[in-house]
JSON list of C-alpha atoms and ligand atoms in Angstrom, two decimals:
[
{"chain": "A", "resi": 38, "resn": "MET", "atom": "CA", "xyz": [18.40, 31.43, -14.31]},
{"chain": "A", "resi": 39, "resn": "SER", "atom": "CA", "xyz": [18.37, 27.70, -13.75]},
{"chain": "A", "resi": 40, "resn": "THR", "atom": "CA", "xyz": [21.45, 26.15, -12.24]},
{"chain": "A", "resi": 41, "resn": "PHE", "atom": "CA", "xyz": [20.85, 23.04, -14.37]},
{"chain": "A", "resi": 42, "resn": "ALA", "atom": "CA", "xyz": [21.86, 22.41, -17.95]},
{"chain": "A", "resi": 43, "resn": "PRO", "atom": "CA", "xyz": [18.76, 22.91, -20.14]},
{"chain": "A", "resi": 44, "resn": "PRO", "atom": "CA", "xyz": [18.12, 19.14, -20.73]},
{"chain": "A", "resi": 45, "resn": "VAL", "atom": "CA", "xyz": [18.19, 18.49, -16.98]},
{"chain": "A", "resi": 46, "resn": "GLN", "atom": "CA", "xyz": [15.94, 21.46, -16.32]},
{"chain": "A", "resi": 47, "resn": "ARG", "atom": "CA", "xyz": [13.52, 20.16, -18.94]},
{"chain": "A", "resi": 48, "resn": "LEU", "atom": "CA", "xyz": [13.32, 16.77, -17.18]},
{"chain": "A", "resi": 49, "resn": "VAL", "atom": "CA", "xyz": [12.80, 18.45, -13.77]},
{"chain": "A", "resi": 50, "resn": "THR", "atom": "CA", "xyz": [10.04, 20.64, -15.24]},
{"chain": "A", "resi": 51, "resn": "GLU", "atom": "CA", "xyz": [8.24, 17.66, -16.79]},
{"chain": "A", "resi": 52, "resn": "LEU", "atom": "CA", "xyz": [8.52, 15.54, -13.64]},
{"chain": "A", "resi": 53, "resn": "SER", "atom": "CA", "xyz": [7.23, 18.36, -11.45]},
{"chain": "A", "resi": 54, "resn": "LYS", "atom": "CA", "xyz": [3.95, 18.27, -13.44]},
{"chain": "A", "resi": 55, "resn": "LEU", "atom": "CA", "xyz": [3.18, 14.83, -11.94]},
{"chain": "A", "resi": 56, "resn": "PRO", "atom": "CA", "xyz": [0.63, 14.80, -9.09]},
{"chain": "A", "resi": 57, "resn": "GLY", "atom": "CA", "xyz": [2.20, 15.02, -5.67]},
{"chain": "A", "resi": 58, "resn": "VAL", "atom": "CA", "xyz": [5.63, 15.80, -7.09]},
{"chain": "A", "resi": 59, "resn": "GLY", "atom": "CA", "xyz": [7.00, 19.17, -6.02]},
{"chain": "A", "resi": 60, "resn": "ASN", "atom": "CA", "xyz": [10.12, 20.79, -7.42]},
{"chain": "A", "resi": 61, "resn": "ARG", "atom": "CA", "xyz": [12.41, 19.17, -4.87]},
{"chain": "A", "resi": 62, "resn": "THR", "atom": "CA", "xyz": [11.08, 15.66, -5.53]},
{"chain": "A", "resi": 63, "resn": "ALA", "atom": "CA", "xyz": [11.29, 16.32, -9.28]},
{"chain": "A", "resi": 64, "resn": "GLN", "atom": "CA", "xyz": [14.98, 17.17, -8.88]},
{"chain": "A", "resi": 65, "resn": "ARG", "atom": "CA", "xyz": [15.60, 14.02, -6.85]},
{"chain": "A", "resi": 66, "resn": "LEU", "atom": "CA", "xyz": [13.85, 11.88, -9.50]},
{"chain": "A", "resi": 67, "resn": "ALA", "atom": "CA", "xyz": [15.77, 13.62, -12.28]},
{"chain": "A", "resi": 68, "resn": "PHE", "atom": "CA", "xyz": [19.11, 12.87, -10.59]},
{"chain": "A", "resi": 69, "resn": "HIS", "atom": "CA", "xyz": [18.00, 9.28, -10.04]},
{"chain": "A", "resi": 70, "resn": "ILE", "atom": "CA", "xyz": [17.27, 8.98, -13.77]},
{"chain": "A", "resi": 71, "resn": "LEU", "atom": "CA", "xyz": [20.63, 10.56, -14.63]},
{"chain": "A", "resi": 72, "resn": "ARG", "atom": "CA", "xyz": [22.42, 7.99, -12.45]},
{"chain": "A", "resi": 73, "resn": "ALA", "atom": "CA", "xyz": [20.40, 5.04, -13.81]},
{"chain": "A", "resi": 74, "resn": "SER", "atom": "CA", "xyz": [21.69, 2.85, -16.64]},
{"chain": "A", "resi": 75, "resn": "ASN", "atom": "CA", "xyz": [20.73, 3.81, -20.18]},
{"chain": "A", "resi": 76, "resn": "ASP", "atom": "CA", "xyz": [18.52, 0.69, -20.36]},
{"chain": "A", "resi": 77, "resn": "ASP", "atom": "CA", "xyz": [16.55, 1.57, -17.23]},
{"chain": "A", "resi": 78, "resn": "ALA", "atom": "CA", "xyz": [16.09, 5.21, -18.14]},
{"chain": "A", "resi": 79, "resn": "LEU", "atom": "CA", "xyz": [15.01, 4.44, -21.70]},
{"chain": "A", "resi": 80, "resn": "ALA", "atom": "CA", "xyz": [12.65, 1.68, -20.47]},
{"chain": "A", "resi": 81, "resn": "LEU", "atom": "CA", "xyz": [10.81, 4.38, -18.51]},
{"chain": "A", "resi": 82, "resn": "ALA", "atom": "CA", "xyz": [10.64, 6.65, -21.54]},
{"chain": "A", "resi": 83, "resn": "ASP", "atom": "CA", "xyz": [9.40, 3.75, -23.70]},
{"chain": "A", "resi": 84, "resn": "ALA", "atom": "CA", "xyz": [6.77, 2.72, -21.17]},
{"chain": "A", "resi": 85, "resn": "ILE", "atom": "CA", "xyz": [5.34, 6.26, -21.21]},
{"chain": "A", "resi": 86, "resn": "ARG", "atom": "CA", "xyz": [5.36, 6.33, -25.01]},
{"chain": "A", "resi": 87, "resn": "GLU", "atom": "CA", "xyz": [3.72, 2.89, -25.23]},
{"chain": "A", "resi": 88, "resn": "VAL", "atom": "CA", "xyz": [0.77, 3.69, -22.94]},
{"chain": "A", "resi": 89, "resn": "LYS", "atom": "CA", "xyz": [0.11, 6.88, -24.86]},
{"chain": "A", "resi": 90, "resn": "GLU", "atom": "CA", "xyz": [0.23, 5.04, -28.19]},
{"chain": "A", "resi": 91, "resn": "LYS", "atom": "CA", "xyz": [-1.63, 1.86, -27.26]},
{"chain": "A", "resi": 92, "resn": "ILE", "atom": "CA", "xyz": [-4.16, 2.77, -24.62]},
{"chain": "A", "resi": 93, "resn": "GLY", "atom": "CA", "xyz": [-7.41, 4.37, -25.65]},
{"chain": "A", "resi": 94, "resn": "LEU", "atom": "CA", "xyz": [-10.96, 4.46, -24.36]},
{"chain": "A", "resi": 95, "resn": "CYS", "atom": "CA", "xyz": [-13.36, 1.51, -24.51]},
{"chain": "A", "resi": 96, "resn": "GLU", "atom": "CA", "xyz": [-16.05, 2.14, -27.15]},
{"chain": "A", "resi": 97, "resn": "VAL", "atom": "CA", "xyz": [-18.77, 1.00, -24.74]},
{"chain": "A", "resi": 98, "resn": "CYS", "atom": "CA", "xyz": [-17.84, 2.33, -21.29]},
{"chain": "A", "resi": 99, "resn": "SER", "atom": "CA", "xyz": [-14.89, 4.74, -21.84]},
{"chain": "A", "resi": 100, "resn": "ASN", "atom": "CA", "xyz": [-12.69, 2.79, -19.43]},
{"chain": "A", "resi": 101, "resn": "LEU", "atom": "CA", "xyz": [-9.06, 2.44, -20.50]},
{"chain": "A", "resi": 102, "resn": "ALA", "atom": "CA", "xyz": [-8.58, -0.24, -23.14]},
{"chain": "A", "resi": 103, "resn": "ASP", "atom": "CA", "xyz": [-5.85, -1.58, -25.41]},
{"chain": "A", "resi": 104, "resn": "GLU", "atom": "CA", "xyz": [-8.51, -2.98, -27.75]},
{"chain": "A", "resi": 105, "resn": "PRO", "atom": "CA", "xyz": [-11.80, -1.45, -28.98]},
{"chain": "A", "resi": 106, "resn": "ARG", "atom": "CA", "xyz": [-13.47, -2.84, -25.84]},
{"chain": "A", "resi": 107, "resn": "CYS", "atom": "CA", "xyz": [-12.01, -3.00, -22.34]},
{"chain": "A", "resi": 108, "resn": "ARG", "atom": "CA", "xyz": [-11.48, -6.30, -20.55]},
{"chain": "A", "resi": 109, "resn": "ILE", "atom": "CA", "xyz": [-14.56, -5.83, -18.36]},
{"chain": "A", "resi": 110, "resn": "CYS", "atom": "CA", "xyz": [-16.88, -5.18, -21.33]},
{"chain": "A", "resi": 111, "resn": "GLN", "atom": "CA", "xyz": [-15.40, -8.25, -23.06]},
{"chain": "A", "resi": 112, "resn": "ASP", "atom": "CA", "xyz": [-16.06, -10.48, -20.05]},
{"chain": "A", "resi": 113, "resn": "GLU", "atom": "CA", "xyz": [-19.15, -12.64, -20.73]},
{"chain": "A", "resi": 114, "resn": "ARG", "atom": "CA", "xyz": [-19.69, -13.32, -17.01]},
{"chain": "A", "resi": 115, "resn": "ARG", "atom": "CA", "xyz": [-20.35, -9.67, -16.23]},
{"chain": "A", "resi": 116, "resn": "ASP", "atom": "CA", "xyz": [-23.92, -8.63, -15.46]},
{"chain": "A", "resi": 117, "resn": "ARG", "atom": "CA", "xyz": [-24.84, -6.14, -18.19]},
{"chain": "A", "resi": 118, "resn": "GLY", "atom": "CA", "xyz": [-28.06, -5.26, -16.37]},
{"chain": "A", "resi": 119, "resn": "LEU", "atom": "CA", "xyz": [-26.05, -3.36, -13.78]},
{"chain": "A", "resi": 120, "resn": "ILE", "atom": "CA", "xyz": [-24.00, -0.26, -14.71]},
{"chain": "A", "resi": 121, "resn": "CYS", "atom": "CA", "xyz": [-21.73, 1.51, -12.23]},
{"chain": "A", "resi": 122, "resn": "VAL", "atom": "CA", "xyz": [-21.05, 5.14, -13.17]},
{"chain": "A", "resi": 123, "resn": "VAL", "atom": "CA", "xyz": [-17.66, 6.51, -12.07]},
{"chain": "A", "resi": 124, "resn": "GLU", "atom": "CA", "xyz": [-15.73, 9.69, -12.76]},
{"chain": "A", "resi": 125, "resn": "GLU", "atom": "CA", "xyz": [-12.36, 8.36, -13.91]},
{"chain": "A", "resi": 126, "resn": "PRO", "atom": "CA", "xyz": [-10.86, 5.07, -15.13]},
{"chain": "A", "resi": 127, "resn": "SER", "atom": "CA", "xyz": [-8.80, 5.05, -11.92]},
{"chain": "A", "resi": 128, "resn": "ASP", "atom": "CA", "xyz": [-12.07, 4.70, -9.94]},
{"chain": "A", "resi": 129, "resn": "VAL", "atom": "CA", "xyz": [-12.78, 1.31, -11.55]},
{"chain": "A", "resi": 130, "resn": "ILE", "atom": "CA", "xyz": [-9.78, -0.27, -9.82]},
{"chain": "A", "resi": 131, "resn": "PRO", "atom": "CA", "xyz": [-10.86, 0.23, -6.16]},
{"chain": "A", "resi": 132, "resn": "ILE", "atom": "CA", "xyz": [-14.38, -1.02, -6.98]},
{"chain": "A", "resi": 133, "resn": "GLU", "atom": "CA", "xyz": [-12.95, -4.12, -8.68]},
{"chain": "A", "resi": 134, "resn": "ARG", "atom": "CA", "xyz": [-10.76, -4.73, -5.62]},
{"chain": "A", "resi": 135, "resn": "THR", "atom": "CA", "xyz": [-13.83, -5.03, -3.37]},
{"chain": "A", "resi": 136, "resn": "HIS", "atom": "CA", "xyz": [-14.96, -8.17, -5.30]},
{"chain": "A", "resi": 137, "resn": "GLU", "atom": "CA", "xyz": [-18.52, -7.01, -4.44]},
{"chain": "A", "resi": 138, "resn": "TYR", "atom": "CA", "xyz": [-19.37, -5.80, -7.90]},
{"chain": "A", "resi": 139, "resn": "HIS", "atom": "CA", "xyz": [-20.06, -7.96, -10.95]},
{"chain": "A", "resi": 140, "resn": "GLY", "atom": "CA", "xyz": [-21.75, -5.51, -13.28]},
{"chain": "A", "resi": 141, "resn": "VAL", "atom": "CA", "xyz": [-20.22, -3.28, -15.95]},
{"chain": "A", "resi": 142, "resn": "TYR", "atom": "CA", "xyz": [-19.06, 0.35, -15.80]},
{"chain": "A", "resi": 143, "resn": "HIS", "atom": "CA", "xyz": [-19.57, 3.71, -17.40]},
{"chain": "A", "resi": 144, "resn": "VAL", "atom": "CA", "xyz": [-16.69, 6.19, -17.05]},
{"chain": "A", "resi": 145, "resn": "LEU", "atom": "CA", "xyz": [-17.73, 9.84, -17.30]},
{"chain": "A", "resi": 146, "resn": "GLY", "atom": "CA", "xyz": [-14.27, 11.35, -17.71]},
{"chain": "A", "resi": 147, "resn": "GLY", "atom": "CA", "xyz": [-14.72, 13.82, -14.83]},
{"chain": "A", "resi": 148, "resn": "ALA", "atom": "CA", "xyz": [-17.43, 15.50, -12.76]},
{"chain": "A", "resi": 149, "resn": "LEU", "atom": "CA", "xyz": [-19.74, 18.44, -13.40]},
{"chain": "A", "resi": 150, "resn": "SER", "atom": "CA", "xyz": [-18.21, 21.69, -12.24]},
{"chain": "A", "resi": 151, "resn": "PRO", "atom": "CA", "xyz": [-19.74, 24.87, -13.70]},
{"chain": "A", "resi": 152, "resn": "ILE", "atom": "CA", "xyz": [-17.04, 26.99, -11.99]},
{"chain": "A", "resi": 153, "resn": "ASP", "atom": "CA", "xyz": [-14.35, 25.15, -13.95]},
{"chain": "A", "resi": 154, "resn": "GLY", "atom": "CA", "xyz": [-16.50, 25.16, -17.08]},
{"chain": "A", "resi": 155, "resn": "VAL", "atom": "CA", "xyz": [-17.28, 21.43, -16.98]},
{"chain": "A", "resi": 156, "resn": "GLU", "atom": "CA", "xyz": [-20.82, 21.04, -18.35]},
{"chain": "A", "resi": 157, "resn": "PRO", "atom": "CA", "xyz": [-22.80, 17.84, -19.05]},
{"chain": "A", "resi": 158, "resn": "GLU", "atom": "CA", "xyz": [-21.70, 17.84, -22.71]},
{"chain": "A", "resi": 159, "resn": "ASP", "atom": "CA", "xyz": [-18.03, 17.72, -21.63]},
{"chain": "A", "resi": 160, "resn": "LEU", "atom": "CA", "xyz": [-18.61, 14.35, -19.95]},
{"chain": "A", "resi": 161, "resn": "LYS", "atom": "CA", "xyz": [-19.76, 10.99, -21.35]},
{"chain": "A", "resi": 162, "resn": "ILE", "atom": "CA", "xyz": [-23.28, 11.55, -19.99]},
{"chain": "A", "resi": 163, "resn": "GLU", "atom": "CA", "xyz": [-25.13, 11.50, -23.30]},
{"chain": "A", "resi": 164, "resn": "GLU", "atom": "CA", "xyz": [-23.29, 8.23, -24.06]},
{"chain": "A", "resi": 165, "resn": "LEU", "atom": "CA", "xyz": [-24.80, 6.76, -20.90]},
{"chain": "A", "resi": 166, "resn": "TYR", "atom": "CA", "xyz": [-28.34, 7.68, -22.00]},
{"chain": "A", "resi": 167, "resn": "LYS", "atom": "CA", "xyz": [-27.65, 6.26, -25.47]},
{"chain": "A", "resi": 168, "resn": "ARG", "atom": "CA", "xyz": [-26.30, 3.09, -23.93]},
{"chain": "A", "resi": 169, "resn": "LEU", "atom": "CA", "xyz": [-29.45, 2.67, -21.82]},
{"chain": "A", "resi": 170, "resn": "ALA", "atom": "CA", "xyz": [-31.70, 3.38, -24.80]},
{"chain": "A", "resi": 171, "resn": "GLY", "atom": "CA", "xyz": [-29.72, 0.91, -26.94]},
{"chain": "A", "resi": 172, "resn": "ALA", "atom": "CA", "xyz": [-30.09, -1.83, -24.33]},
{"chain": "A", "resi": 173, "resn": "GLY", "atom": "CA", "xyz": [-33.89, -1.57, -24.46]},
{"chain": "A", "resi": 174, "resn": "ALA", "atom": "CA", "xyz": [-36.28, -0.83, -21.62]},
{"chain": "A", "resi": 175, "resn": "THR", "atom": "CA", "xyz": [-37.32, -4.40, -20.83]},
{"chain": "A", "resi": 176, "resn": "GLY", "atom": "CA", "xyz": [-36.38, -8.00, -21.57]},
{"chain": "A", "resi": 177, "resn": "GLU", "atom": "CA", "xyz": [-33.03, -9.48, -22.53]},
{"chain": "A", "resi": 178, "resn": "GLY", "atom": "CA", "xyz": [-30.13, -7.05, -22.21]},
{"chain": "A", "resi": 179, "resn": "ALA", "atom": "CA", "xyz": [-32.15, -4.36, -20.45]},
{"chain": "A", "resi": 180, "resn": "VAL", "atom": "CA", "xyz": [-30.38, -2.40, -17.73]},
{"chain": "A", "resi": 181, "resn": "ARG", "atom": "CA", "xyz": [-32.05, -2.86, -14.32]},
{"chain": "A", "resi": 182, "resn": "GLU", "atom": "CA", "xyz": [-29.92, -0.60, -12.18]},
{"chain": "A", "resi": 183, "resn": "VAL", "atom": "CA", "xyz": [-27.47, 2.27, -12.49]},
{"chain": "A", "resi": 184, "resn": "VAL", "atom": "CA", "xyz": [-25.19, 2.76, -9.47]},
{"chain": "A", "resi": 185, "resn": "LEU", "atom": "CA", "xyz": [-23.91, 6.33, -9.26]},
{"chain": "A", "resi": 186, "resn": "ALA", "atom": "CA", "xyz": [-20.43, 5.93, -7.78]},
{"chain": "A", "resi": 187, "resn": "THR", "atom": "CA", "xyz": [-19.09, 9.42, -8.40]},
{"chain": "A", "resi": 188, "resn": "ASN", "atom": "CA", "xyz": [-16.81, 10.73, -5.64]},
{"chain": "A", "resi": 189, "resn": "PRO", "atom": "CA", "xyz": [-18.33, 11.94, -2.34]},
{"chain": "A", "resi": 190, "resn": "THR", "atom": "CA", "xyz": [-17.20, 15.50, -3.17]},
{"chain": "A", "resi": 191, "resn": "THR", "atom": "CA", "xyz": [-19.27, 18.58, -4.06]},
{"chain": "A", "resi": 192, "resn": "THR", "atom": "CA", "xyz": [-18.76, 18.04, -7.78]},
{"chain": "A", "resi": 193, "resn": "GLY", "atom": "CA", "xyz": [-19.28, 14.28, -7.50]},
{"chain": "A", "resi": 194, "resn": "GLU", "atom": "CA", "xyz": [-22.57, 14.74, -5.61]},
{"chain": "A", "resi": 195, "resn": "ALA", "atom": "CA", "xyz": [-23.77, 17.37, -8.10]},
{"chain": "A", "resi": 196, "resn": "THR", "atom": "CA", "xyz": [-22.98, 14.99, -10.96]},
{"chain": "A", "resi": 197, "resn": "ALA", "atom": "CA", "xyz": [-24.87, 12.12, -9.32]},
{"chain": "A", "resi": 198, "resn": "LEU", "atom": "CA", "xyz": [-27.92, 14.35, -8.70]},
{"chain": "A", "resi": 199, "resn": "HIS", "atom": "CA", "xyz": [-27.92, 15.65, -12.27]},
{"chain": "A", "resi": 200, "resn": "ILE", "atom": "CA", "xyz": [-27.76, 12.16, -13.78]},
{"chain": "A", "resi": 201, "resn": "ALA", "atom": "CA", "xyz": [-30.33, 10.74, -11.32]},
{"chain": "A", "resi": 202, "resn": "GLU", "atom": "CA", "xyz": [-32.86, 13.45, -12.26]},
{"chain": "A", "resi": 203, "resn": "GLU", "atom": "CA", "xyz": [-32.33, 12.91, -15.97]},
{"chain": "A", "resi": 204, "resn": "LEU", "atom": "CA", "xyz": [-32.64, 9.14, -15.61]},
{"chain": "A", "resi": 205, "resn": "ARG", "atom": "CA", "xyz": [-35.85, 9.45, -13.62]},
{"chain": "A", "resi": 206, "resn": "SER", "atom": "CA", "xyz": [-37.53, 11.29, -16.49]},
{"chain": "A", "resi": 207, "resn": "ARG", "atom": "CA", "xyz": [-35.89, 9.34, -19.34]},
{"chain": "A", "resi": 208, "resn": "VAL", "atom": "CA", "xyz": [-36.10, 5.79, -17.97]},
{"chain": "A", "resi": 209, "resn": "PRO", "atom": "CA", "xyz": [-38.72, 5.73, -15.17]},
{"chain": "A", "resi": 210, "resn": "ALA", "atom": "CA", "xyz": [-38.52, 1.93, -14.67]},
{"chain": "A", "resi": 211, "resn": "LEU", "atom": "CA", "xyz": [-34.79, 2.03, -13.96]},
{"chain": "A", "resi": 212, "resn": "THR", "atom": "CA", "xyz": [-33.48, 1.71, -10.38]},
{"chain": "A", "resi": 213, "resn": "VAL", "atom": "CA", "xyz": [-30.93, 4.45, -9.67]},
{"chain": "A", "resi": 214, "resn": "THR", "atom": "CA", "xyz": [-28.75, 4.02, -6.58]},
{"chain": "A", "resi": 215, "resn": "ARG", "atom": "CA", "xyz": [-25.94, 5.91, -4.87]},
{"chain": "A", "resi": 216, "resn": "LEU", "atom": "CA", "xyz": [-23.13, 4.42, -2.77]},
{"chain": "A", "resi": 217, "resn": "ALA", "atom": "CA", "xyz": [-24.04, 4.34, 0.92]},
{"chain": "A", "resi": 218, "resn": "SER", "atom": "CA", "xyz": [-22.51, 6.94, 3.18]},
{"chain": "A", "resi": 219, "resn": "GLY", "atom": "CA", "xyz": [-19.49, 5.89, 5.20]},
{"chain": "A", "resi": 220, "resn": "LEU", "atom": "CA", "xyz": [-17.04, 6.91, 2.52]},
{"chain": "A", "resi": 221, "resn": "PRO", "atom": "CA", "xyz": [-14.79, 9.73, 3.66]},
{"chain": "A", "resi": 222, "resn": "VAL", "atom": "CA", "xyz": [-16.52, 12.94, 2.55]},
{"chain": "A", "resi": 223, "resn": "GLY", "atom": "CA", "xyz": [-14.46, 15.04, 0.17]},
{"chain": "A", "resi": 224, "resn": "ALA", "atom": "CA", "xyz": [-12.12, 12.19, -0.71]},
{"chain": "A", "resi": 225, "resn": "ASP", "atom": "CA", "xyz": [-11.74, 10.35, -3.99]},
{"chain": "A", "resi": 226, "resn": "LEU", "atom": "CA", "xyz": [-12.85, 6.76, -4.44]},
{"chain": "A", "resi": 227, "resn": "GLU", "atom": "CA", "xyz": [-9.29, 5.86, -5.38]},
{"chain": "A", "resi": 228, "resn": "TYR", "atom": "CA", "xyz": [-8.23, 6.39, -1.78]},
{"chain": "A", "resi": 229, "resn": "ALA", "atom": "CA", "xyz": [-11.04, 4.41, -0.15]},
{"chain": "A", "resi": 230, "resn": "ASP", "atom": "CA", "xyz": [-10.05, 1.06, 1.33]},
{"chain": "A", "resi": 231, "resn": "GLU", "atom": "CA", "xyz": [-11.81, -1.98, -0.11]},
{"chain": "A", "resi": 232, "resn": "VAL", "atom": "CA", "xyz": [-13.72, -2.86, 3.07]},
{"chain": "A", "resi": 233, "resn": "THR", "atom": "CA", "xyz": [-15.31, 0.60, 3.33]},
{"chain": "A", "resi": 234, "resn": "LEU", "atom": "CA", "xyz": [-15.99, 0.72, -0.40]},
{"chain": "A", "resi": 235, "resn": "GLY", "atom": "CA", "xyz": [-17.39, -2.83, -0.38]},
{"chain": "A", "resi": 236, "resn": "LYS", "atom": "CA", "xyz": [-19.81, -1.86, 2.42]},
{"chain": "A", "resi": 237, "resn": "ALA", "atom": "CA", "xyz": [-20.79, 1.32, 0.58]},
{"chain": "A", "resi": 238, "resn": "LEU", "atom": "CA", "xyz": [-21.58, -0.77, -2.49]},
{"chain": "A", "resi": 239, "resn": "ALA", "atom": "CA", "xyz": [-23.53, -3.42, -0.60]},
{"chain": "A", "resi": 240, "resn": "GLY", "atom": "CA", "xyz": [-25.54, -0.73, 1.23]},
{"chain": "A", "resi": 241, "resn": "ARG", "atom": "CA", "xyz": [-26.26, 1.42, -1.82]},
{"chain": "A", "resi": 242, "resn": "ARG", "atom": "CA", "xyz": [-29.60, 3.20, -1.64]},
{"chain": "A", "resi": 243, "resn": "SER", "atom": "CA", "xyz": [-32.15, 4.41, -4.14]},
{"chain": "A", "resi": 244, "resn": "MET", "atom": "CA", "xyz": [-31.98, 8.03, -5.22]},
{"chain": "B", "resi": 341, "resn": "ZN", "atom": "ZN1", "xyz": [-15.61, -1.12, -21.44]}
]
């Protein structure tokens, strides 16, 4: 039996689903929300509702977007001949922060993990191949290089290898690179500092 009234318990339960938030933190946040003014508490609820209603995936790269195309795909100054493949939209942010990268992105929506039942068709991998085919093999608009910037984890490495092999047979002229080592092994890109990540980008090597 919960010691909280059901509405409070519901809030604690929902908050405890957030990453890094245990039951005790969830309770503390719930009591903070209960003490807050109606305006502040409802602003939080509205902000959550608004992102879920207005934010979707970019039709080109699957990054988060509040329009059919994300801001990066809309930017004319971006080099469309260079595509950086990442696992999640949250991985775009640290790469942007390095100011080393001026190409476009392709967000997979996760990493291959047969144990968890994540197969190639569960990710936006086919969309990457279609995108490369649509851009043409040579000439104006052709993609010169794909940088595989999946996380330096077991699943991230497996995903990079899988895509690199496929690309080698599908688009032989394409340069396929991987971020240089130096990134903390087993960690997510999101947690890499911009200097380390900038160096990893600058020192990317062919696969
Ligand atoms: Zn986009």
